């Protein structure tokens, strides 16, 4: 099997991370893959905020958990969070951000890292505390949250794949 197809079919969401920080050279490659994700009309509307500071990750985790009405860590202790945002003035902003999220996760897997897409970024960055963070980070106010890509070295084996459901391909 082609190594790219192999990586795409063996990637899994990781929910347990070793405390070791992501190597800078790996992070650079992952971000490069995210920056090259397709976007509507080639507009490149996606913005990436890399968070490795433990206090800021904890703050983001609390904001995300509050959206769920929970008191848990939705980031599963990951040492790196890439906040994926996109310019809401673009009609394809959600799709653009989603493709970038996919590229980030697939690149992480190809490099031996774990990742997981954590939702609720839209709600977090639509709220006053999230908007304050965007201003602090210098992110344009037109940007909305698409997802949080958590990254790190898996603390154990990758989860087994779920069986693929039948009846999802139609040929015409």
Short mmCIF file of C-alpha atoms in Angstrom, two decimals:
data_model
loop_
_atom_site.label_atom_id
_atom_site.label_comp_id
_atom_site.label_asym_id
_atom_site.label_seq_id
_atom_site.Cartn_x
_atom_site.Cartn_y
_atom_site.Cartn_z
CA UNK A 1 0.00 0.00 0.00
CA UNK A 2 1.19 3.53 -0.76
CA UNK A 3 2.73 5.07 2.39
CA UNK A 4 0.42 8.10 2.28
CA UNK A 5 -2.68 5.92 1.99
CA UNK A 6 -1.24 3.75 4.78
CA UNK A 7 -0.88 6.81 7.04
CA UNK A 8 -4.41 7.97 6.22
CA UNK A 9 -5.93 4.60 7.06
CA UNK A 10 -3.93 3.93 10.24
CA UNK A 11 -4.33 7.34 11.94
CA UNK A 12 -6.33 7.18 15.18
CA UNK A 13 -7.49 9.75 17.70
CA UNK A 14 -5.19 9.64 20.72
CA UNK A 15 -6.54 10.42 24.17
CA UNK A 16 -3.48 9.76 26.37
CA UNK A 17 -0.18 11.58 26.03
CA UNK A 18 3.34 11.32 27.40
CA UNK A 19 4.44 14.51 29.17
CA UNK A 20 7.27 15.13 26.64
CA UNK A 21 6.83 18.24 24.49
CA UNK A 22 6.54 17.92 20.71
CA UNK A 23 9.90 18.40 18.99
CA UNK A 24 10.15 21.74 17.19
CA UNK A 25 11.14 20.13 13.87
CA UNK A 26 8.05 17.86 14.02
CA UNK A 27 5.82 20.79 14.91
CA UNK A 28 7.19 22.79 11.97
CA UNK A 29 6.38 19.96 9.56
CA UNK A 30 2.88 19.52 11.00
CA UNK A 31 2.18 23.25 10.66
CA UNK A 32 3.54 23.22 7.10
CA UNK A 33 1.06 20.45 6.23
CA UNK A 34 -1.75 22.48 7.79
CA UNK A 35 -0.77 25.59 5.86
CA UNK A 36 -0.91 23.63 2.60
CA UNK A 37 -4.45 22.34 3.15
CA UNK A 38 -6.83 23.20 0.30
CA UNK A 39 -8.99 26.27 0.80
CA UNK A 40 -11.89 27.78 -1.11
CA UNK A 41 -10.60 29.86 -4.02
CA UNK A 42 -7.10 29.41 -2.59
CA UNK A 43 -7.87 32.15 -0.04
CA UNK A 44 -5.81 30.56 2.78
CA UNK A 45 -8.26 31.86 5.39
CA UNK A 46 -7.05 29.55 8.17
CA UNK A 47 -4.99 30.79 11.13
CA UNK A 48 -3.06 28.57 13.53
CA UNK A 49 -2.29 29.46 17.14
CA UNK A 50 0.26 27.10 18.67
CA UNK A 51 -0.10 26.83 22.44
CA UNK A 52 2.53 25.01 24.48
CA UNK A 53 2.40 27.08 27.64
CA UNK A 54 0.84 24.92 30.37
CA UNK A 55 -1.12 27.79 31.93
CA UNK A 56 -2.68 28.80 28.61
CA UNK A 57 -3.50 25.19 27.75
CA UNK A 58 -5.17 24.85 31.17
CA UNK A 59 -7.17 28.03 30.51
CA UNK A 60 -8.30 26.76 27.10
CA UNK A 61 -9.16 23.40 28.63
CA UNK A 62 -11.37 25.05 31.28
CA UNK A 63 -13.15 27.19 28.66
CA UNK A 64 -13.73 24.13 26.48
CA UNK A 65 -14.98 22.01 29.39
CA UNK A 66 -17.36 24.80 30.44
CA UNK A 67 -19.05 24.60 27.03
CA UNK A 68 -19.78 20.93 27.79
CA UNK A 69 -20.84 21.70 31.33
CA UNK A 70 -18.03 19.43 32.54
CA UNK A 71 -15.08 19.67 34.88
CA UNK A 72 -12.66 17.41 33.00
CA UNK A 73 -9.67 18.01 30.72
CA UNK A 74 -10.99 17.77 27.15
CA UNK A 75 -7.38 18.02 25.93
CA UNK A 76 -6.37 14.74 27.65
CA UNK A 77 -3.12 16.21 28.99
CA UNK A 78 -1.68 16.89 25.53
CA UNK A 79 1.41 19.13 25.72
CA UNK A 80 0.58 21.05 22.53
CA UNK A 81 -2.68 22.55 21.30
CA UNK A 82 -3.02 24.08 17.86
CA UNK A 83 -6.08 26.31 17.80
CA UNK A 84 -7.44 26.32 14.26
CA UNK A 85 -9.37 29.45 13.31
CA UNK A 86 -10.61 30.72 9.98
CA UNK A 87 -11.87 33.98 8.56
CA UNK A 88 -15.66 33.99 8.86
CA UNK A 89 -15.99 36.42 5.96
CA UNK A 90 -15.07 33.55 3.63
CA UNK A 91 -18.05 31.36 2.68
CA UNK A 92 -15.91 28.22 3.07
CA UNK A 93 -14.35 29.11 6.42
CA UNK A 94 -15.54 25.96 8.22
CA UNK A 95 -14.56 23.69 5.37
CA UNK A 96 -11.16 25.38 5.05
CA UNK A 97 -10.48 24.96 8.76
CA UNK A 98 -11.69 21.36 8.67
CA UNK A 99 -9.31 20.47 5.86
CA UNK A 100 -6.46 22.11 7.78
CA UNK A 101 -7.38 20.08 10.89
CA UNK A 102 -7.23 16.89 8.82
CA UNK A 103 -3.85 17.78 7.41
CA UNK A 104 -2.48 18.54 10.89
CA UNK A 105 -3.68 15.21 12.29
CA UNK A 106 -2.47 13.16 9.34
CA UNK A 107 0.94 14.85 9.38
CA UNK A 108 1.25 14.23 13.12
CA UNK A 109 0.51 10.53 12.61
CA UNK A 110 3.00 10.29 9.74
CA UNK A 111 5.66 11.61 12.15
CA UNK A 112 4.77 9.19 14.95
CA UNK A 113 2.80 11.65 17.07
CA UNK A 114 -0.73 11.35 18.35
CA UNK A 115 -3.47 13.88 17.77
CA UNK A 116 -7.16 14.40 18.30
CA UNK A 117 -9.72 16.91 17.04
CA UNK A 118 -11.34 18.62 20.00
CA UNK A 119 -14.54 20.43 19.13
CA UNK A 120 -16.18 23.45 20.81
CA UNK A 121 -13.64 25.97 19.46
CA UNK A 122 -16.46 27.95 17.87
CA UNK A 123 -18.26 28.33 21.20
CA UNK A 124 -15.04 29.11 23.09
CA UNK A 125 -13.95 31.87 20.70
CA UNK A 126 -17.45 33.29 20.30
CA UNK A 127 -17.50 33.96 24.05
CA UNK A 128 -16.01 37.01 25.74
CA UNK A 129 -13.02 35.16 27.25
CA UNK A 130 -12.18 33.55 23.92
CA UNK A 131 -12.49 36.86 22.09
CA UNK A 132 -10.14 38.41 24.65
CA UNK A 133 -7.59 35.67 23.92
CA UNK A 134 -7.84 36.32 20.18
CA UNK A 135 -7.20 40.02 20.77
CA UNK A 136 -4.26 39.17 23.05
CA UNK A 137 -2.82 36.88 20.37
CA UNK A 138 -3.30 39.44 17.57
CA UNK A 139 -5.72 37.24 15.63
CA UNK A 140 -8.12 39.21 13.39
CA UNK A 141 -11.58 39.60 14.95
CA UNK A 142 -13.18 38.13 11.83
CA UNK A 143 -11.75 34.71 12.72
CA UNK A 144 -13.92 32.02 14.24
CA UNK A 145 -12.94 28.78 15.96
CA UNK A 146 -12.98 25.58 13.93
CA UNK A 147 -11.21 23.14 16.26
CA UNK A 148 -8.40 22.42 18.67
CA UNK A 149 -5.82 19.98 17.33
CA UNK A 150 -4.17 18.43 20.36
CA UNK A 151 -0.73 16.92 19.77
CA UNK A 152 1.78 14.85 21.64
CA UNK A 153 3.57 11.56 21.85
CA UNK A 154 1.09 8.77 22.60
CA UNK A 155 1.28 7.37 26.13
CA UNK A 156 0.46 3.88 24.86
CA UNK A 157 -0.56 1.91 21.82
CA UNK A 158 -2.88 3.47 19.27
CA UNK A 159 -6.52 2.45 19.64
CA UNK A 160 -7.74 -0.36 17.41
CA UNK A 161 -9.73 0.79 14.38
CA UNK A 162 -13.48 0.50 14.44
CA UNK A 163 -14.87 -1.74 11.72
CA UNK A 164 -15.83 0.22 8.61
CA UNK A 165 -19.58 0.38 8.10
CA UNK A 166 -20.96 -1.17 4.95
CA UNK A 167 -23.26 0.64 2.55
CA UNK A 168 -21.49 3.99 2.56
CA UNK A 169 -20.23 3.93 -1.03
CA UNK A 170 -22.64 4.42 -3.91
CA UNK A 171 -21.61 4.02 -7.52
CA UNK A 172 -23.71 5.65 -10.21
#
